[in-house]
């Protein structure tokens, strides 16, 4: 689908929203009406609409997943979350273009933010460091490296789940993660984290699941971590 050429409107993918299994059709109507994009596909089952349902639907939405069929600007997503879908705590984006992360920095209610397989880099993560209520952050296969991880460790202390699989973190980026005392799940598979950096994770005594890079962290380090982390912590290599 082609969008209008407008440099002020960086475009994302399509929208799939979950209100107890139903899609709020008023959002789709507004996307079509305001932005005048063609709707190619909505992969959901629409609930029969009436005026009363449409009045309360915004308050019912708790999860929004932006994928690849309906296109609209990042700023539009943020605006709707701040004005209509005020109870949304979970946001998944298929794309987050450069210099657009600041639009999401105002979404203080978010507890889950999934930016897996996006072009999200260190600058974007630094801009999102105001989201201090996050407990689950997905950055798998992103461009986030040691600088971005440093920002996460310094500002988003409530994190319980952090997915850095295939990101650009190295052994030098481990130290800031040690500030995340509530971390339960940490995935660093497919990264360049080395033995020295991985051993530092032994101080994260709240971990229940740890995924280490298979090719840069050896068996001796995994044995060391098994000895120093809680017995219930499951350690894997990928």
Short mmCIF file of C-alpha atoms in Angstrom, two decimals:
data_model
loop_
_atom_site.label_atom_id
_atom_site.label_comp_id
_atom_site.label_asym_id
_atom_site.label_seq_id
_atom_site.Cartn_x
_atom_site.Cartn_y
_atom_site.Cartn_z
CA UNK A 1 0.00 0.00 0.00
CA UNK A 2 1.32 3.43 -0.88
CA UNK A 3 0.85 6.37 1.40
CA UNK A 4 0.77 10.06 0.60
CA UNK A 5 4.20 11.60 0.30
CA UNK A 6 4.45 13.81 3.35
CA UNK A 7 7.74 14.12 5.22
CA UNK A 8 5.93 15.22 8.38
CA UNK A 9 4.09 11.91 8.56
CA UNK A 10 6.41 8.97 9.08
CA UNK A 11 4.38 5.86 8.47
CA UNK A 12 3.93 2.71 10.55
CA UNK A 13 2.27 -0.58 9.80
CA UNK A 14 -1.33 -1.66 10.40
CA UNK A 15 -3.43 -1.86 13.53
CA UNK A 16 -4.76 -4.83 15.39
CA UNK A 17 -6.39 -3.96 18.70
CA UNK A 18 -7.56 -6.27 21.42
CA UNK A 19 -10.58 -5.34 23.56
CA UNK A 20 -11.30 -8.67 25.12
CA UNK A 21 -10.88 -10.21 21.68
CA UNK A 22 -12.70 -7.54 19.68
CA UNK A 23 -11.42 -4.74 17.46
CA UNK A 24 -12.70 -1.19 18.20
CA UNK A 25 -14.06 -0.31 14.80
CA UNK A 26 -14.20 3.39 15.60
CA UNK A 27 -10.41 3.54 15.38
CA UNK A 28 -10.49 1.96 11.91
CA UNK A 29 -13.20 4.40 10.86
CA UNK A 30 -11.12 7.36 12.06
CA UNK A 31 -7.99 6.07 10.33
CA UNK A 32 -9.84 5.79 7.04
CA UNK A 33 -11.77 9.04 7.45
CA UNK A 34 -9.03 11.30 8.78
CA UNK A 35 -6.00 9.93 6.95
CA UNK A 36 -7.90 8.70 3.88
CA UNK A 37 -5.82 5.56 3.47
CA UNK A 38 -7.24 2.50 1.75
CA UNK A 39 -8.06 -0.38 4.05
CA UNK A 40 -6.63 -3.56 2.53
CA UNK A 41 -7.17 -6.01 5.35
CA UNK A 42 -8.31 -6.21 8.97
CA UNK A 43 -7.37 -9.54 10.49
CA UNK A 44 -9.99 -9.69 13.22
CA UNK A 45 -13.64 -10.38 13.83
CA UNK A 46 -15.63 -7.16 14.12
CA UNK A 47 -18.16 -6.95 16.90
CA UNK A 48 -21.61 -5.61 15.92
CA UNK A 49 -21.48 -1.87 16.46
CA UNK A 50 -23.98 0.32 18.23
CA UNK A 51 -23.65 3.84 19.58
CA UNK A 52 -23.40 2.72 23.21
CA UNK A 53 -20.62 0.24 22.47
CA UNK A 54 -18.70 2.86 20.55
CA UNK A 55 -18.93 5.32 23.41
CA UNK A 56 -17.23 2.99 25.90
CA UNK A 57 -14.91 1.01 23.65
CA UNK A 58 -11.96 3.34 24.18
CA UNK A 59 -12.03 2.69 27.90
CA UNK A 60 -12.06 -1.07 27.35
CA UNK A 61 -8.93 -1.25 25.21
CA UNK A 62 -5.86 -2.47 27.10
CA UNK A 63 -3.70 -3.81 24.25
CA UNK A 64 -2.77 -2.38 20.87
CA UNK A 65 -0.65 -4.15 18.29
CA UNK A 66 0.42 -2.11 15.26
CA UNK A 67 1.30 -4.38 12.35
CA UNK A 68 1.55 -4.13 8.61
CA UNK A 69 -1.73 -3.46 6.82
CA UNK A 70 -3.22 -0.11 7.87
CA UNK A 71 -0.73 2.74 7.74
CA UNK A 72 -0.66 5.84 9.94
CA UNK A 73 1.88 8.10 11.68
CA UNK A 74 3.49 7.31 15.04
CA UNK A 75 2.19 10.63 16.34
CA UNK A 76 -1.36 9.49 15.57
CA UNK A 77 -0.87 6.33 17.64
CA UNK A 78 0.41 8.35 20.59
CA UNK A 79 -2.40 10.89 20.28
CA UNK A 80 -5.08 8.18 20.36
CA UNK A 81 -3.49 6.49 23.36
CA UNK A 82 -3.40 9.78 25.27
CA UNK A 83 -6.94 10.90 24.43
CA UNK A 84 -9.18 7.91 23.66
CA UNK A 85 -7.47 4.65 24.58
CA UNK A 86 -6.23 5.94 27.91
CA UNK A 87 -6.17 2.54 29.64
CA UNK A 88 -3.79 0.91 27.18
CA UNK A 89 -0.87 -0.68 28.99
CA UNK A 90 0.46 -2.90 26.19
CA UNK A 91 1.77 -1.60 22.86
CA UNK A 92 3.40 -3.62 20.09
CA UNK A 93 4.88 -1.91 17.04
CA UNK A 94 6.08 -3.55 13.86
CA UNK A 95 7.96 -0.39 12.85
CA UNK A 96 9.38 2.57 14.72
CA UNK A 97 11.06 4.93 12.25
CA UNK A 98 14.01 7.08 13.25
CA UNK A 99 13.25 10.29 15.13
CA UNK A 100 9.73 9.13 15.98
CA UNK A 101 10.23 7.53 19.40
CA UNK A 102 9.59 10.79 21.24
CA UNK A 103 5.92 10.53 20.27
CA UNK A 104 5.64 7.46 22.51
CA UNK A 105 7.53 8.96 25.45
CA UNK A 106 4.32 10.52 26.80
CA UNK A 107 2.57 7.16 27.26
CA UNK A 108 3.25 6.93 30.98
CA UNK A 109 0.74 4.12 31.58
CA UNK A 110 2.57 1.60 29.41
CA UNK A 111 3.81 -1.48 31.23
CA UNK A 112 4.60 -3.54 28.12
CA UNK A 113 6.32 -2.19 25.00
CA UNK A 114 7.32 -4.56 22.21
CA UNK A 115 9.66 -3.17 19.53
CA UNK A 116 11.03 -6.49 18.32
CA UNK A 117 12.44 -6.62 14.78
CA UNK A 118 12.24 -2.85 14.36
CA UNK A 119 14.91 -0.28 13.50
CA UNK A 120 14.86 0.98 17.08
CA UNK A 121 18.33 2.19 18.07
CA UNK A 122 20.12 3.74 21.02
CA UNK A 123 18.75 7.24 20.44
CA UNK A 124 15.17 5.98 20.40
CA UNK A 125 15.64 4.06 23.63
CA UNK A 126 17.14 7.10 25.32
CA UNK A 127 14.04 9.07 24.30
CA UNK A 128 11.82 6.35 25.78
CA UNK A 129 13.60 6.32 29.13
CA UNK A 130 10.70 8.35 30.57
CA UNK A 131 8.52 5.21 30.44
CA UNK A 132 9.48 4.27 33.98
CA UNK A 133 6.44 2.03 34.54
CA UNK A 134 7.57 -0.52 31.96
CA UNK A 135 7.89 -4.06 33.28
CA UNK A 136 8.22 -5.82 29.92
CA UNK A 137 10.40 -4.47 27.08
CA UNK A 138 11.04 -6.30 23.81
CA UNK A 139 14.00 -5.21 21.68
CA UNK A 140 14.85 -8.45 19.89
CA UNK A 141 16.61 -8.02 16.54
CA UNK A 142 16.75 -4.26 17.02
CA UNK A 143 19.68 -1.88 16.64
CA UNK A 144 19.89 -1.19 20.37
CA UNK A 145 23.43 -1.44 21.70
CA UNK A 146 25.38 -0.65 24.86
CA UNK A 147 24.34 3.03 24.95
CA UNK A 148 20.65 2.19 24.83
CA UNK A 149 21.03 -0.56 27.42
CA UNK A 150 22.76 1.93 29.71
CA UNK A 151 19.71 4.18 29.51
CA UNK A 152 17.43 1.25 30.28
CA UNK A 153 19.43 0.27 33.36
CA UNK A 154 19.53 3.82 34.69
CA UNK A 155 15.88 4.77 34.18
CA UNK A 156 13.53 1.78 33.75
CA UNK A 157 14.14 0.03 37.05
CA UNK A 158 10.79 -1.79 37.24
CA UNK A 159 11.62 -4.10 34.33
CA UNK A 160 10.87 -7.77 34.90
CA UNK A 161 11.23 -9.01 31.31
CA UNK A 162 13.87 -7.74 28.89
CA UNK A 163 14.36 -9.26 25.44
CA UNK A 164 17.65 -8.26 23.79
CA UNK A 165 18.00 -11.29 21.55
CA UNK A 166 19.89 -10.44 18.37
CA UNK A 167 20.45 -6.85 19.47
CA UNK A 168 23.80 -5.06 19.41
CA UNK A 169 24.62 -5.32 23.09
CA UNK A 170 28.16 -6.48 23.95
CA UNK A 171 29.90 -7.49 27.14
CA UNK A 172 30.54 -3.81 27.88
CA UNK A 173 26.80 -3.20 28.14
CA UNK A 174 26.17 -5.65 30.95
CA UNK A 175 27.05 -3.45 33.92
CA UNK A 176 24.00 -1.12 33.63
CA UNK A 177 21.69 -4.16 33.58
CA UNK A 178 22.84 -5.06 37.08
CA UNK A 179 20.69 -2.18 38.36
CA UNK A 180 17.55 -4.04 37.26
CA UNK A 181 16.96 -5.86 40.52
CA UNK A 182 13.42 -6.93 39.57
CA UNK A 183 14.49 -8.68 36.37
CA UNK A 184 13.00 -12.17 36.05
CA UNK A 185 13.62 -12.94 32.37
CA UNK A 186 16.61 -11.77 30.34
CA UNK A 187 17.21 -12.91 26.76
CA UNK A 188 20.57 -12.08 25.17
CA UNK A 189 20.74 -14.92 22.68
CA UNK A 190 22.49 -14.16 19.43
CA UNK A 191 24.36 -11.15 20.79
CA UNK A 192 28.08 -10.43 21.22
CA UNK A 193 28.01 -10.66 25.01
CA UNK A 194 31.17 -12.52 26.09
CA UNK A 195 32.14 -14.68 29.04
CA UNK A 196 33.36 -11.78 31.15
CA UNK A 197 30.17 -9.82 30.69
CA UNK A 198 27.93 -12.83 31.22
CA UNK A 199 29.57 -13.69 34.54
CA UNK A 200 28.56 -10.29 35.89
CA UNK A 201 24.93 -11.41 35.67
CA UNK A 202 25.46 -13.58 38.74
CA UNK A 203 24.36 -10.65 40.91
CA UNK A 204 20.86 -10.66 39.38
CA UNK A 205 19.43 -13.00 41.99
CA UNK A 206 15.82 -12.44 40.90
CA UNK A 207 16.40 -14.13 37.50
CA UNK A 208 14.23 -17.14 36.69
CA UNK A 209 15.15 -17.40 33.00
CA UNK A 210 18.38 -16.41 31.28
CA UNK A 211 19.21 -16.91 27.60
CA UNK A 212 22.88 -16.51 26.67
CA UNK A 213 24.55 -16.30 23.24
CA UNK A 214 25.64 -19.75 22.17
CA UNK A 215 28.82 -18.85 20.31
CA UNK A 216 30.40 -16.25 22.60
CA UNK A 217 29.64 -17.63 26.07
CA UNK A 218 31.25 -20.93 26.99
CA UNK A 219 30.22 -23.89 29.10
CA UNK A 220 32.38 -22.83 32.05
CA UNK A 221 30.55 -19.51 32.28
CA UNK A 222 27.18 -21.22 32.13
CA UNK A 223 28.29 -23.55 34.94
CA UNK A 224 29.46 -20.55 36.96
CA UNK A 225 26.10 -18.84 36.56
CA UNK A 226 24.23 -22.03 37.44
CA UNK A 227 26.13 -22.10 40.70
CA UNK A 228 25.56 -18.45 41.63
CA UNK A 229 22.05 -17.76 40.32
CA UNK A 230 18.96 -19.12 42.10
CA UNK A 231 18.44 -22.88 41.66
CA UNK A 232 15.13 -22.27 39.87
CA UNK A 233 16.79 -20.09 37.22
CA UNK A 234 16.67 -21.77 33.82
CA UNK A 235 19.77 -21.02 31.74
CA UNK A 236 19.69 -21.56 27.98
CA UNK A 237 22.00 -20.85 25.05
CA UNK A 238 20.83 -19.67 21.62
#
